[in-house]
Short mmCIF file of C-alpha atoms and ligand atoms in Angstrom, two decimals:
data_model
loop_
_atom_site.label_atom_id
_atom_site.label_comp_id
_atom_site.label_asym_id
_atom_site.label_seq_id
_atom_site.Cartn_x
_atom_site.Cartn_y
_atom_site.Cartn_z
CA UNK O 1 0.04 0.21 0.06
CA UNK O 2 1.23 3.65 -1.04
CA UNK O 3 1.45 5.80 2.40
CA UNK O 4 0.97 9.59 2.18
CA UNK O 5 4.62 10.10 3.21
CA UNK O 6 5.70 8.52 -0.24
CA UNK O 7 4.13 11.94 -2.05
CA UNK O 8 6.33 14.25 -0.05
CA UNK O 9 9.36 13.79 -2.53
CA UNK O 10 6.76 14.95 -5.17
CA UNK O 11 4.71 17.84 -3.71
CA UNK O 12 6.54 18.67 -0.56
CA UNK O 13 6.44 17.66 3.27
CA UNK O 14 4.16 20.76 4.10
CA UNK O 15 1.47 19.62 1.95
CA UNK O 16 1.20 16.45 3.69
CA UNK O 17 1.31 17.78 7.12
CA UNK O 18 -1.45 20.32 6.15
CA UNK O 19 -3.63 17.31 5.09
CA UNK O 20 -2.94 15.73 8.60
CA UNK O 21 -3.72 18.93 10.38
CA UNK O 22 -7.06 19.02 8.19
CA UNK O 23 -8.09 15.46 9.03
CA UNK O 24 -7.06 16.05 12.57
CA UNK O 25 -9.06 19.26 12.69
CA UNK O 26 -12.18 17.27 11.21
CA UNK O 27 -12.07 14.91 13.88
CA UNK O 28 -13.85 11.04 13.50
CA UNK O 29 -16.18 10.81 10.69
CA UNK O 30 -17.72 8.18 8.63
CA UNK O 31 -17.73 9.39 4.54
CA UNK O 32 -19.59 7.08 2.10
CA UNK O 33 -18.86 7.31 -1.72
CA UNK O 34 -21.56 6.14 -4.12
CA UNK O 35 -20.91 5.82 -7.89
CA UNK O 36 -21.98 3.32 -10.87
CA UNK O 37 -18.96 1.27 -11.72
CA UNK O 38 -15.39 0.00 -10.67
CA UNK O 39 -14.05 0.14 -13.74
CA UNK O 40 -13.62 2.35 -16.73
CA UNK O 41 -13.71 6.28 -16.49
CA UNK O 42 -12.21 8.74 -14.57
CA UNK O 43 -14.69 8.66 -11.42
CA UNK O 44 -13.55 5.15 -10.54
CA UNK O 45 -9.90 6.17 -11.33
CA UNK O 46 -10.02 8.54 -8.81
CA UNK O 47 -12.14 6.61 -6.10
CA UNK O 48 -9.40 3.68 -6.28
CA UNK O 49 -6.92 6.15 -5.49
CA UNK O 50 -8.54 8.40 -2.85
CA UNK O 51 -10.56 6.20 -0.61
CA UNK O 52 -7.45 4.33 0.66
CA UNK O 53 -5.71 7.70 1.32
CA UNK O 54 -8.67 9.23 3.09
CA UNK O 55 -8.65 6.10 5.31
CA UNK O 56 -5.26 6.51 5.81
CA UNK O 57 -5.88 10.37 6.98
CA UNK O 58 -8.33 8.76 9.72
CA UNK O 59 -11.56 9.47 7.94
CA UNK O 60 -13.53 6.00 7.92
CA UNK O 61 -14.22 6.10 3.75
CA UNK O 62 -16.02 3.46 2.26
CA UNK O 63 -17.02 3.06 -1.78
CA UNK O 64 -20.11 1.77 -2.89
CA UNK O 65 -21.41 1.00 -6.36
CA UNK O 66 -25.05 0.79 -7.51
CA UNK O 67 -25.84 -2.27 -9.69
CA UNK O 68 -28.30 -1.97 -12.87
CA UNK O 69 -29.48 -3.85 -15.56
CA UNK O 70 -28.88 -2.95 -18.99
CA UNK O 71 -31.80 -0.78 -19.85
CA UNK O 72 -30.96 1.09 -16.55
CA UNK O 73 -27.08 2.07 -18.17
CA UNK O 74 -28.96 2.79 -21.31
CA UNK O 75 -31.10 5.09 -19.47
CA UNK O 76 -28.35 6.66 -17.73
CA UNK O 77 -25.97 7.07 -20.63
CA UNK O 78 -29.05 8.70 -22.11
CA UNK O 79 -29.24 11.00 -19.11
CA UNK O 80 -25.57 11.63 -19.56
CA UNK O 81 -25.63 12.56 -23.18
CA UNK O 82 -28.62 14.78 -22.37
CA UNK O 83 -26.99 16.82 -19.54
CA UNK O 84 -23.97 17.14 -22.23
CA UNK O 85 -26.21 18.75 -24.37
CA UNK O 86 -27.59 16.28 -26.82
CA UNK O 87 -31.35 16.34 -27.48
CA UNK O 88 -32.09 12.85 -25.84
CA UNK O 89 -35.80 11.93 -25.05
CA UNK O 90 -36.21 10.42 -21.63
CA UNK O 91 -39.61 8.24 -22.02
CA UNK O 92 -41.64 7.88 -18.87
CA UNK O 93 -40.72 4.15 -18.95
CA UNK O 94 -36.96 4.66 -18.62
CA UNK O 95 -37.35 7.55 -16.06
CA UNK O 96 -39.72 5.20 -13.84
CA UNK O 97 -36.68 2.35 -14.13
CA UNK O 98 -34.00 4.90 -13.14
CA UNK O 99 -36.08 5.49 -10.25
CA UNK O 100 -36.90 1.88 -9.40
CA UNK O 101 -33.37 0.60 -9.66
CA UNK O 102 -32.04 3.36 -7.30
CA UNK O 103 -35.07 2.07 -4.78
CA UNK O 104 -33.53 -1.51 -5.24
CA UNK O 105 -30.07 -0.48 -4.69
CA UNK O 106 -31.12 1.43 -1.42
CA UNK O 107 -32.89 -1.44 -0.15
CA UNK O 108 -29.17 -3.14 -0.34
CA UNK O 109 -27.33 -0.43 1.40
CA UNK O 110 -27.06 -0.82 5.01
CA UNK O 111 -24.44 2.08 5.38
CA UNK O 112 -24.92 4.94 7.92
CA UNK O 113 -22.39 8.16 7.27
CA UNK O 114 -21.42 11.53 8.48
CA UNK O 115 -21.03 12.76 4.88
CA UNK O 116 -22.37 10.81 1.67
CA UNK O 117 -20.75 11.92 -1.60
CA UNK O 118 -22.97 10.92 -4.84
CA UNK O 119 -21.28 10.91 -8.08
CA UNK O 120 -23.28 11.79 -11.02
CA UNK O 121 -26.46 10.90 -12.10
CA UNK O 122 -26.72 7.11 -11.72
CA UNK O 123 -27.18 6.89 -7.96
CA UNK O 124 -28.80 10.71 -7.41
CA UNK O 125 -31.99 9.12 -6.56
CA UNK O 126 -30.44 7.35 -3.45
CA UNK O 127 -31.22 10.38 -1.37
CA UNK O 128 -34.70 9.63 -1.62
CA UNK O 129 -34.81 6.59 0.09
CA UNK O 130 -31.82 7.09 2.41
CA UNK O 131 -31.91 10.73 3.47
CA UNK O 132 -31.97 9.79 7.31
CA UNK O 133 -28.66 7.40 6.98
CA UNK O 134 -26.47 10.66 6.57
CA UNK O 135 -25.95 13.82 8.38
CA UNK O 136 -24.94 15.35 4.86
CA UNK O 137 -25.48 14.42 1.34
CA UNK O 138 -23.10 16.08 -1.55
CA UNK O 139 -23.84 15.46 -5.18
CA UNK O 140 -20.48 15.47 -6.82
CA UNK O 141 -21.28 16.00 -10.89
CA UNK O 142 -18.29 15.28 -12.66
CA UNK O 143 -19.68 15.66 -16.08
CA UNK O 144 -20.12 18.80 -18.34
CA UNK O 145 -23.21 20.36 -17.62
CA UNK O 146 -22.56 23.86 -19.04
CA UNK O 147 -25.35 23.50 -21.76
CA UNK O 148 -27.68 20.82 -20.74
CA UNK O 149 -30.75 19.69 -22.77
CA UNK O 150 -33.15 21.52 -20.59
CA UNK O 151 -35.90 18.76 -20.22
CA UNK O 152 -33.30 16.14 -18.82
CA UNK O 153 -31.59 18.52 -16.45
CA UNK O 154 -35.13 19.45 -15.13
CA UNK O 155 -35.87 16.17 -14.04
CA UNK O 156 -32.51 15.37 -12.51
CA UNK O 157 -32.49 18.94 -10.75
CA UNK O 158 -36.01 17.92 -8.79
CA UNK O 159 -33.50 15.10 -7.21
CA UNK O 160 -30.63 17.39 -6.89
CA UNK O 161 -32.44 20.08 -5.02
CA UNK O 162 -32.78 17.75 -2.31
CA UNK O 163 -28.95 17.50 -1.42
CA UNK O 164 -27.20 19.60 1.08
CA UNK O 165 -24.50 20.89 -1.44
CA UNK O 166 -23.36 19.88 -4.59
CA UNK O 167 -19.80 20.03 -6.10
CA UNK O 168 -18.85 20.68 -9.94
CA UNK O 169 -15.39 20.65 -11.77
CA UNK O 170 -15.56 24.08 -12.93
CA UNK O 171 -17.43 27.54 -12.26
CA UNK O 172 -18.94 27.37 -15.85
CA UNK O 173 -20.92 23.97 -14.61
CA UNK O 174 -22.43 25.51 -11.78
CA UNK O 175 -26.29 25.78 -11.81
CA UNK O 176 -29.26 27.61 -10.39
CA UNK O 177 -29.51 24.98 -7.18
CA UNK O 178 -31.00 26.00 -3.91
CA UNK O 179 -27.85 25.07 -1.81
CA UNK O 180 -23.97 25.87 -2.02
CA UNK O 181 -21.99 24.80 -4.73
CA UNK O 182 -18.35 24.03 -4.58
CA UNK O 183 -15.50 23.91 -7.26
CA UNK O 184 -13.36 21.26 -7.05
CA UNK O 185 -10.94 20.10 -10.00
CA UNK O 186 -10.44 16.16 -10.39
CA UNK O 187 -6.71 14.65 -9.85
CA UNK O 188 -4.44 11.90 -10.83
CA UNK O 189 -2.12 9.81 -8.51
CA UNK O 190 1.48 10.65 -9.55
CA UNK O 191 2.35 7.15 -7.87
CA UNK O 192 -0.19 5.04 -9.48
CA UNK O 193 0.68 2.55 -12.23
CA UNK O 194 -1.17 5.03 -14.57
CA UNK O 195 1.46 7.63 -13.88
CA UNK O 196 4.31 6.25 -12.05
CA UNK O 197 7.84 6.68 -13.93
CA UNK O 198 8.95 4.22 -16.00
CA UNK O 199 12.04 2.79 -17.42
CA UNK O 200 12.63 3.06 -21.38
CA UNK O 201 12.80 -0.89 -21.16
CA UNK O 202 9.42 -0.97 -19.54
CA UNK O 203 8.10 1.19 -22.17
CA UNK O 204 9.85 -0.56 -24.85
CA UNK O 205 8.57 -3.85 -23.62
CA UNK O 206 4.85 -2.65 -23.56
CA UNK O 207 5.31 -1.66 -27.21
CA UNK O 208 6.60 -4.92 -27.77
CA UNK O 209 3.89 -6.79 -26.74
CA UNK O 210 1.37 -4.62 -28.29
CA UNK O 211 2.80 -4.61 -31.71
CA UNK O 212 3.86 -0.81 -31.99
CA UNK O 213 7.06 0.05 -33.50
CA UNK O 214 8.38 3.38 -32.75
CA UNK O 215 9.87 3.71 -36.38
CA UNK O 216 7.41 7.12 -36.77
CA UNK O 217 6.40 9.71 -34.58
CA UNK O 218 3.31 8.24 -32.17
CA UNK O 219 0.04 10.46 -31.72
CA UNK O 220 -2.18 8.69 -29.11
CA UNK O 221 -5.62 9.27 -27.97
CA UNK O 222 -6.54 7.14 -24.82
CA UNK O 223 -10.42 7.24 -24.13
CA UNK O 224 -13.36 5.07 -23.89
CA UNK O 225 -15.22 4.80 -27.04
CA UNK O 226 -17.56 7.64 -26.61
CA UNK O 227 -18.93 9.86 -29.30
CA UNK O 228 -18.00 13.07 -27.07
CA UNK O 229 -14.28 12.00 -27.06
CA UNK O 230 -14.53 12.50 -30.96
CA UNK O 231 -12.60 9.76 -32.09
CA UNK O 232 -13.59 10.00 -35.63
CA UNK O 233 -12.37 13.50 -35.45
CA UNK O 234 -9.20 12.28 -34.96
CA UNK O 235 -8.56 9.96 -37.26
CA UNK O 236 -9.56 12.81 -39.68
CA UNK O 237 -6.93 14.76 -38.34
CA UNK O 238 -4.59 12.26 -38.41
CA UNK O 239 -5.21 11.47 -42.12
CA UNK O 240 -4.73 15.29 -43.09
CA UNK O 241 -1.43 15.20 -41.56
CA UNK O 242 -0.39 12.09 -42.80
CA UNK O 243 -0.62 13.52 -46.50
CA UNK O 244 2.65 15.78 -45.33
CA UNK O 245 4.13 13.87 -42.55
CA UNK O 246 4.87 10.39 -41.45
CA UNK O 247 3.34 9.49 -38.00
CA UNK O 248 1.18 7.15 -36.89
CA UNK O 249 -1.89 7.25 -34.46
CA UNK O 250 -3.07 5.06 -31.47
CA UNK O 251 -6.57 4.82 -30.21
CA UNK O 252 -6.63 3.36 -27.21
CA UNK O 253 -9.84 2.55 -25.06
CA UNK O 254 -11.75 0.00 -23.35
CA UNK O 255 -14.78 -0.53 -21.84
CA UNK O 256 -16.79 1.11 -18.88
CA UNK O 257 -19.44 -1.23 -17.12
CA UNK O 258 -21.81 1.80 -17.17
CA UNK O 259 -21.34 2.78 -20.51
CA UNK O 260 -23.23 0.44 -23.14
CA UNK O 261 -22.57 2.83 -26.25
CA UNK O 262 -18.80 1.68 -26.59
CA UNK O 263 -19.16 -1.30 -28.83
CA UNK O 264 -21.43 0.60 -31.36
CA UNK O 265 -18.65 3.63 -31.23
CA UNK O 266 -15.64 1.13 -31.61
CA UNK O 267 -17.33 -0.33 -34.74
CA UNK O 268 -17.98 3.35 -36.60
CA UNK O 269 -14.24 3.75 -35.60
CA UNK O 270 -12.78 0.50 -37.13
CA UNK O 271 -14.71 1.35 -40.08
CA UNK O 272 -13.11 4.71 -40.57
CA UNK O 273 -9.55 3.40 -39.93
CA UNK O 274 -10.16 0.61 -42.57
CA UNK O 275 -7.35 0.18 -45.16
CA UNK O 276 -4.99 2.68 -42.77
CA UNK O 277 -1.62 0.59 -41.25
CA UNK O 278 -0.44 3.28 -39.24
CA UNK O 279 -3.76 3.55 -37.22
CA UNK O 280 -3.63 1.30 -34.32
CA UNK O 281 -6.87 0.64 -32.22
CA UNK O 282 -6.21 -0.78 -29.04
CA UNK O 283 -9.01 -2.43 -27.40
CA UNK O 284 -7.52 -2.72 -23.71
CA UNK O 285 -8.83 -4.54 -20.36
CA UNK O 286 -10.13 -1.99 -17.87
CA UNK O 287 -6.99 -2.60 -15.60
CA UNK O 288 -4.30 -1.87 -18.05
CA UNK O 289 -2.98 1.24 -16.31
CA UNK O 290 0.57 0.11 -16.60
CA UNK O 291 0.33 -0.55 -20.68
CA UNK O 292 -1.72 3.29 -20.83
CA UNK O 293 1.30 4.78 -18.68
CA UNK O 294 3.75 3.26 -21.20
CA UNK O 295 1.85 4.27 -24.07
CA UNK O 296 1.42 7.73 -23.26
CA UNK O 297 5.31 7.71 -22.35
CA UNK O 298 6.46 6.39 -25.87
CA UNK O 299 4.23 9.14 -27.67
CA UNK O 300 5.03 12.32 -28.99
CA UNK O 301 1.92 14.13 -28.93
CA UNK O 302 -0.98 13.30 -27.00
CA UNK O 303 -4.41 14.26 -28.30
CA UNK O 304 -8.03 14.80 -26.55
CA UNK O 305 -10.14 15.95 -29.06
CA UNK O 306 -13.21 15.86 -27.03
CA UNK O 307 -16.19 18.02 -27.56
CA UNK O 308 -17.86 17.85 -24.09
CA UNK O 309 -15.54 16.95 -21.19
CA UNK O 310 -16.29 17.20 -17.59
CA UNK O 311 -12.55 17.47 -16.86
CA UNK O 312 -10.69 15.10 -18.85
CA UNK O 313 -7.92 13.14 -16.74
CA UNK O 314 -6.38 11.97 -19.64
CA UNK O 315 -5.17 15.14 -20.38
CA UNK O 316 -3.90 15.60 -16.85
CA UNK O 317 -2.11 12.18 -17.31
CA UNK O 318 -0.39 13.26 -20.51
CA UNK O 319 0.52 16.65 -19.23
CA UNK O 320 2.10 14.85 -15.86
CA UNK O 321 4.32 12.72 -18.06
CA UNK O 322 5.69 15.75 -19.68
CA UNK O 323 3.81 15.33 -23.24
CA UNK O 324 2.76 18.25 -25.63
CA UNK O 325 -1.06 17.98 -25.26
CA UNK O 326 -3.55 19.04 -27.99
CA UNK O 327 -7.45 19.19 -26.55
CA UNK O 328 -10.46 19.92 -27.83
CA UNK O 329 -11.40 23.64 -26.23
CA UNK O 330 -14.25 22.49 -24.15
CA UNK O 331 -14.78 21.60 -20.57
CA UNK O 332 -12.26 20.90 -17.92
CA UNK O 333 -9.82 20.64 -20.90
CA UNK O 334 -9.66 24.48 -21.01
CA UNK O 335 -8.69 25.00 -17.38
CA UNK O 336 -5.58 22.46 -18.04
CA UNK O 337 -4.13 23.63 -21.29
CA UNK O 338 -3.52 26.98 -21.83
CA UNK O 339 -2.66 27.92 -25.38
CA UNK O 340 0.99 28.20 -26.46
CA UNK O 341 1.83 27.36 -22.72
CA UNK O 342 0.73 24.10 -21.25
CA UNK O 343 -0.79 22.95 -24.44
CA UNK O 344 -2.76 23.46 -27.57
CA UNK O 345 -6.60 24.11 -27.67
CA UNK O 346 -8.38 23.18 -31.09
CA UNK O 347 -11.90 23.46 -32.10
CA UNK O 348 -12.24 21.41 -35.17
CA UNK O 349 -10.22 18.36 -36.84
CA UNK O 350 -8.59 20.81 -39.20
CA UNK O 351 -7.60 22.65 -36.25
CA UNK O 352 -6.27 19.68 -34.52
CA UNK O 353 -4.07 18.58 -37.87
CA UNK O 354 -2.68 21.89 -37.84
CA UNK O 355 -1.25 21.85 -34.16
CA UNK O 356 -0.17 17.92 -34.50
CA UNK O 357 1.83 18.96 -37.62
CA UNK O 358 3.00 22.59 -35.89
CA UNK O 359 4.48 20.20 -32.71
CA UNK O 360 5.96 17.46 -34.93
CA UNK O 361 7.81 20.15 -36.86
CA UNK O 362 8.94 21.76 -33.45
CA UNK O 363 10.54 19.26 -31.08
CA UNK O 364 12.01 21.82 -28.73
CA UNK O 365 8.78 23.73 -28.33
CA UNK O 366 7.20 20.56 -27.96
CA UNK O 367 9.58 19.48 -24.97
CA UNK O 368 9.35 22.94 -23.36
CA UNK O 369 5.57 22.74 -23.39
CA UNK O 370 5.63 19.45 -22.01
CA UNK O 371 7.82 20.62 -18.90
CA UNK O 372 5.36 23.41 -18.19
CA UNK O 373 2.60 21.15 -18.59
CA UNK O 374 4.03 18.94 -15.85
CA UNK O 375 4.56 21.67 -13.24
CA UNK O 376 1.10 23.06 -13.81
CA UNK O 377 -0.28 19.71 -13.13
CA UNK O 378 2.01 19.14 -9.92
CA UNK O 379 0.73 22.44 -8.65
CA UNK O 380 -2.96 22.09 -9.40
CA UNK O 381 -3.92 18.69 -10.25
CA UNK O 382 -2.36 15.77 -8.14
CA UNK O 383 -4.37 13.83 -5.73
CA UNK O 384 -3.05 15.60 -2.54
CA UNK O 385 -4.68 19.04 -3.46
CA UNK O 386 -7.54 16.70 -4.30
CA UNK O 387 -7.93 15.22 -0.50
CA UNK O 388 -7.25 18.73 0.64
CA UNK O 389 -10.16 20.01 -0.84
CA UNK O 390 -12.50 17.13 0.21
CA UNK O 391 -11.11 17.76 3.88
CA UNK O 392 -11.74 21.32 3.54
CA UNK O 393 -15.28 20.55 2.04
CA UNK O 394 -16.42 18.23 4.82
CA UNK O 395 -14.65 20.64 7.43
CA UNK O 396 -16.77 23.43 6.08
CA UNK O 397 -19.96 21.63 5.56
CA UNK O 398 -19.93 20.17 9.10
CA UNK O 399 -19.43 23.67 10.97
CA UNK O 400 -22.00 25.87 12.71
CA UNK O 401 -22.51 29.24 11.02
CA UNK O 402 -19.98 31.93 11.65
CA UNK O 403 -17.21 29.84 12.45
CA UNK O 404 -13.80 31.13 11.40
CA UNK O 405 -11.80 28.74 9.65
CA UNK O 406 -7.92 28.55 9.22
CA UNK O 407 -6.28 26.01 7.16
N1 UDP Z 1 -8.86 4.94 -19.37
C1 UDP Z 1 -8.41 3.76 -19.06
N2 UDP Z 1 -8.60 2.78 -20.03
C2 UDP Z 1 -9.47 3.06 -21.35
C3 UDP Z 1 -9.13 4.32 -21.58
C4 UDP Z 1 -9.29 5.31 -20.60
O1 UDP Z 1 -7.76 3.54 -17.87
O2 UDP Z 1 -9.31 2.44 -22.00
C5 UDP Z 1 -8.80 5.97 -18.00
C6 UDP Z 1 -7.69 6.94 -18.26
O3 UDP Z 1 -6.55 6.63 -18.43
C7 UDP Z 1 -8.45 7.84 -17.46
C8 UDP Z 1 -9.92 7.64 -17.38
O4 UDP Z 1 -9.69 6.27 -17.71
O5 UDP Z 1 -7.69 8.16 -16.04
C9 UDP Z 1 -10.92 8.37 -17.82
O6 UDP Z 1 -11.04 9.55 -17.63
P1 UDP Z 1 -11.61 11.13 -18.23
O7 UDP Z 1 -11.63 12.17 -17.34
O8 UDP Z 1 -10.27 11.18 -19.38
O9 UDP Z 1 -12.78 10.68 -19.22
P2 UDP Z 1 -14.07 9.94 -18.78
O10 UDP Z 1 -13.87 8.61 -19.22
O11 UDP Z 1 -14.36 10.03 -17.46
O12 UDP Z 1 -15.15 10.71 -19.31
#
């Protein structure tokens, strides 16, 4: 198990001391997280790392996952798409089923807590059934709700209104709600298999196993096969670059158990890449953290051409590896990539192709951009900062009005 003190060489001992002080000030507390999958996607990625560390800090922290059938996950994926702006229709049958699956899960849960943090819309209705089980209910929204399809948001809002507070990843996602809203950026763990340093031999070993030769520059996008991640736009951009400059593209992705659309999008991607030997589509198992780490480190440019994005942990992971990143100018990506400094923001496949070519021809600039990116992540998006935000949030929501805080 990784201990908190192992982060000191990366973030400084004073950061660890502050976490311990905050945890001590908060006192004994039970903290429950609920989401809808153990594997796949950024939420599970964060919880796997944050839950053990919060326990180390003395907070009794548990993580529960709701169960659902395929119709439930089709419904919640439609909700997700609607909240990110697609004009989806949620039928009465879908909505009733969503509520019923939440009720069924509520009957199985036997926890009690001081604080419960419900991640995203899938388990949001639990509050309706389990309210007395926790003193404070927080809804944590990880998705890009800057321009939601209103009929979907209105349905969810009636549930979210019941919460004591909510947390969004950036101010642009905040909503008109009757309770306090907090902004907390997600984070990555620099000591996880996904992000820890690797030797050249380890990286080469993964490339050999996956059949990738490093004979031309590598451009990669790591993402679930999801239309908001725009893999087809990445292929389009790559084909434009390839006309002039030799390079290869890796699209690496896997399945999330709460995302039923992956296979359809993957089939579209395979069709779009057909006949192009320099496009490698890698379907990776959910625990391929080490392989993704190696692939990111082996790459020359990392792309995240999303059209909507809650935050984009793949961007953070790439920046931490000192890579130049080109990202869609949406959602949380814009907090991470500052044009010409920590990365490039783009608005179209053409823009993406232009920036790929630009960086391929300017290796020194790519290197400097990667260095700046890494320091930016060190200062803002590592898990220690995230733990600090959670401890601060819990301290605030537990305190009587009028208290003066000193952190
Ligand atoms: N990821 C993974 N395997 C995959 C695709 C993604 O482990 O095949 C990881 C990726 O490295 C990142 C997370 O899943 O840590 C995705 O988080 P992000 O915020 O980028 O997107 P989300 O999937 O949550 O929309």
